[in-house]
C-alpha cells in the first residue's frame, strides 16, 4: 500500500457508531481494506472532503444491501467498484472539477495510478482486474491525445 491514499483511521468516512451493524465480518474487512482507496478516488471528483466521504458512505451502504450477491459473484471487488463508480457518477455535478465527469474505466485506472498514486497491483485489487491488463490499459492512457490528469 502507498501512503498517498487516506488511511482508514484518518478517514472521515469511517463507520459511525452503530453504522452497518450486523454485517458479516467479510463485509467489514472488505470495507476496511477498500474504504481508504475509495475515498481517495472520490476526492478527485468532490473537492469537499465531507462530500467525498458521504459518497463513499452511500456506496458502501448500497454495497451492504447486495452483499450476499456480490460475495457470491465471480469478482466481488469488480462488482463493488462498479457500485462506487455509479454512486460517484450519480452524485457528481458537471461543474466540478474542471467541468469533467467521471468517465471510462481507462480514465479511472489513470486516476488511481497517476493521481491517487496506487501501484498496478493495488489498482487490480481495488477494481477487481488483472494486473497485466491494467498495465496495458495504463500504457494506452498515456498515448498522445489522452486526457491530462
CSV table of C-alpha atoms in Angstrom, one decimal:
chain,number,residue,atom,x,y,z
A,1,UNK,CA,0.0,0.0,0.0
A,2,UNK,CA,1.1,3.5,-0.6
A,3,UNK,CA,0.9,6.4,1.8
A,4,UNK,CA,-0.8,8.6,-0.8
A,5,UNK,CA,-4.3,7.3,-0.1
A,6,UNK,CA,-6.3,8.1,3.0
A,7,UNK,CA,-5.7,5.6,5.8
A,8,UNK,CA,-8.8,4.1,7.4
A,9,UNK,CA,-8.0,5.6,10.9
A,10,UNK,CA,-7.8,9.0,9.3
A,11,UNK,CA,-10.8,8.7,7.1
A,12,UNK,CA,-13.8,11.0,7.6
A,13,UNK,CA,-15.9,8.1,6.2
A,14,UNK,CA,-15.0,5.7,9.0
A,15,UNK,CA,-18.1,4.0,10.2
A,16,UNK,CA,-20.1,5.9,12.8
A,17,UNK,CA,-21.2,4.1,15.9
A,18,UNK,CA,-23.9,1.7,15.0
A,19,UNK,CA,-23.5,2.2,11.3
A,20,UNK,CA,-23.8,-1.0,9.2
A,21,UNK,CA,-24.2,-3.1,12.4
A,22,UNK,CA,-24.9,-6.8,12.0
A,23,UNK,CA,-22.9,-7.1,8.8
A,24,UNK,CA,-20.7,-10.2,8.3
A,25,UNK,CA,-17.1,-10.0,9.2
A,26,UNK,CA,-16.2,-10.4,5.5
A,27,UNK,CA,-18.1,-7.2,4.7
A,28,UNK,CA,-16.4,-5.3,7.5
A,29,UNK,CA,-13.0,-6.5,6.3
A,30,UNK,CA,-13.8,-5.6,2.7
A,31,UNK,CA,-14.7,-2.0,3.8
A,32,UNK,CA,-11.6,-1.6,5.9
A,33,UNK,CA,-9.5,-2.6,3.0
A,34,UNK,CA,-11.2,-0.6,0.3
A,35,UNK,CA,-12.6,2.5,2.0
A,36,UNK,CA,-9.3,4.5,2.0
A,37,UNK,CA,-8.8,3.9,-1.7
A,38,UNK,CA,-12.4,4.6,-2.5
A,39,UNK,CA,-12.2,7.8,-0.6
A,40,UNK,CA,-9.0,8.9,-2.4
A,41,UNK,CA,-10.8,8.2,-5.7
A,42,UNK,CA,-13.9,10.1,-4.6
A,43,UNK,CA,-11.8,13.1,-3.6
A,44,UNK,CA,-10.7,13.5,-7.2
A,45,UNK,CA,-14.3,14.2,-8.1
A,46,UNK,CA,-15.5,16.0,-5.0
A,47,UNK,CA,-13.4,18.9,-3.7
A,48,UNK,CA,-15.1,19.0,-0.3
A,49,UNK,CA,-13.8,16.1,1.9
A,50,UNK,CA,-17.1,15.7,3.6
A,51,UNK,CA,-18.9,15.3,0.3
A,52,UNK,CA,-16.4,12.7,-0.9
A,53,UNK,CA,-16.8,10.8,2.4
A,54,UNK,CA,-20.6,10.9,2.0
A,55,UNK,CA,-20.4,9.5,-1.5
A,56,UNK,CA,-18.2,6.6,-0.2
A,57,UNK,CA,-20.6,6.1,2.7
A,58,UNK,CA,-23.5,5.9,0.3
A,59,UNK,CA,-21.7,3.4,-2.0
A,60,UNK,CA,-20.8,1.2,1.0
A,61,UNK,CA,-24.4,1.2,2.1
A,62,UNK,CA,-25.5,0.3,-1.4
A,63,UNK,CA,-22.9,-2.5,-1.3
A,64,UNK,CA,-24.2,-3.7,2.0
A,65,UNK,CA,-27.7,-4.1,0.5
A,66,UNK,CA,-26.5,-6.5,-2.1
A,67,UNK,CA,-23.5,-8.0,-0.2
A,68,UNK,CA,-24.6,-11.7,-0.4
A,69,UNK,CA,-25.0,-11.4,-4.2
A,70,UNK,CA,-21.7,-9.5,-4.6
A,71,UNK,CA,-19.8,-12.0,-2.4
A,72,UNK,CA,-21.2,-14.9,-4.5
A,73,UNK,CA,-20.3,-13.2,-7.8
A,74,UNK,CA,-17.2,-14.3,-9.7
A,75,UNK,CA,-15.4,-11.0,-8.9
A,76,UNK,CA,-16.7,-9.2,-5.7
A,77,UNK,CA,-14.1,-6.4,-6.0
A,78,UNK,CA,-15.2,-5.6,-9.5
A,79,UNK,CA,-18.9,-5.6,-8.5
A,80,UNK,CA,-18.2,-3.3,-5.5
A,81,UNK,CA,-16.1,-1.0,-7.7
A,82,UNK,CA,-19.0,-0.6,-10.1
A,83,UNK,CA,-21.2,0.4,-7.2
A,84,UNK,CA,-18.7,3.0,-6.2
A,85,UNK,CA,-18.4,4.4,-9.8
A,86,UNK,CA,-22.2,4.5,-10.2
A,87,UNK,CA,-22.6,6.3,-6.9
A,88,UNK,CA,-19.8,8.9,-7.8
A,89,UNK,CA,-21.4,9.5,-11.2
A,90,UNK,CA,-24.9,9.9,-9.7
A,91,UNK,CA,-23.8,12.4,-7.1
A,92,UNK,CA,-21.3,14.3,-9.3
A,93,UNK,CA,-22.2,17.7,-10.7
A,94,UNK,CA,-20.9,18.9,-14.1
A,95,UNK,CA,-19.3,21.9,-12.5
A,96,UNK,CA,-16.7,20.0,-10.5
A,97,UNK,CA,-13.8,19.5,-11.1
A,98,UNK,CA,-13.0,21.4,-14.3
A,99,UNK,CA,-16.3,20.5,-15.9
A,100,UNK,CA,-15.4,16.8,-16.5
A,101,UNK,CA,-17.5,13.9,-15.4
A,102,UNK,CA,-16.5,10.5,-14.2
A,103,UNK,CA,-15.7,8.6,-17.3
A,104,UNK,CA,-14.4,5.5,-18.7
A,105,UNK,CA,-12.7,2.6,-16.9
A,106,UNK,CA,-9.4,3.6,-18.6
A,107,UNK,CA,-9.7,7.1,-17.1
A,108,UNK,CA,-10.4,5.6,-13.7
A,109,UNK,CA,-7.3,3.5,-13.9
A,110,UNK,CA,-5.3,6.6,-14.8
A,111,UNK,CA,-6.7,8.5,-11.9
A,112,UNK,CA,-6.0,5.6,-9.5
A,113,UNK,CA,-2.4,5.4,-10.7
A,114,UNK,CA,-1.3,8.9,-11.6
A,115,UNK,CA,-3.4,11.0,-9.2
A,116,UNK,CA,-4.1,8.7,-6.2
A,117,UNK,CA,-0.7,7.1,-6.5
A,118,UNK,CA,-1.6,3.4,-6.4
A,119,UNK,CA,0.7,0.8,-7.9
A,120,UNK,CA,-0.8,-1.5,-10.5
A,121,UNK,CA,-1.3,-4.5,-8.1
A,122,UNK,CA,-3.2,-2.2,-5.8
A,123,UNK,CA,-5.4,-1.0,-8.6
A,124,UNK,CA,-6.1,-4.6,-9.6
A,125,UNK,CA,-7.1,-5.3,-6.1
A,126,UNK,CA,-9.4,-2.3,-5.9
A,127,UNK,CA,-11.1,-2.7,-9.3
A,128,UNK,CA,-11.1,-6.4,-9.4
A,129,UNK,CA,-8.9,-6.5,-12.5
A,130,UNK,CA,-5.9,-8.3,-13.8
A,131,UNK,CA,-2.5,-6.6,-13.2
A,132,UNK,CA,-1.2,-7.3,-16.7
A,133,UNK,CA,-4.4,-5.9,-18.3
A,134,UNK,CA,-4.2,-2.8,-16.1
A,135,UNK,CA,-0.6,-2.2,-17.1
A,136,UNK,CA,-1.7,-2.4,-20.8
A,137,UNK,CA,-4.6,0.0,-20.2
A,138,UNK,CA,-2.4,2.5,-18.4
A,139,UNK,CA,0.1,2.5,-21.3
A,140,UNK,CA,-2.9,3.2,-23.6
A,141,UNK,CA,-4.0,6.1,-21.4
A,142,UNK,CA,-0.6,7.7,-21.8
A,143,UNK,CA,-0.8,7.9,-25.6
A,144,UNK,CA,-0.9,11.3,-27.3
A,145,UNK,CA,-4.4,12.7,-27.2
A,146,UNK,CA,-5.2,11.2,-23.9
A,147,UNK,CA,-6.7,13.3,-21.1
A,148,UNK,CA,-4.2,15.0,-18.8
A,149,UNK,CA,-4.7,14.3,-15.1
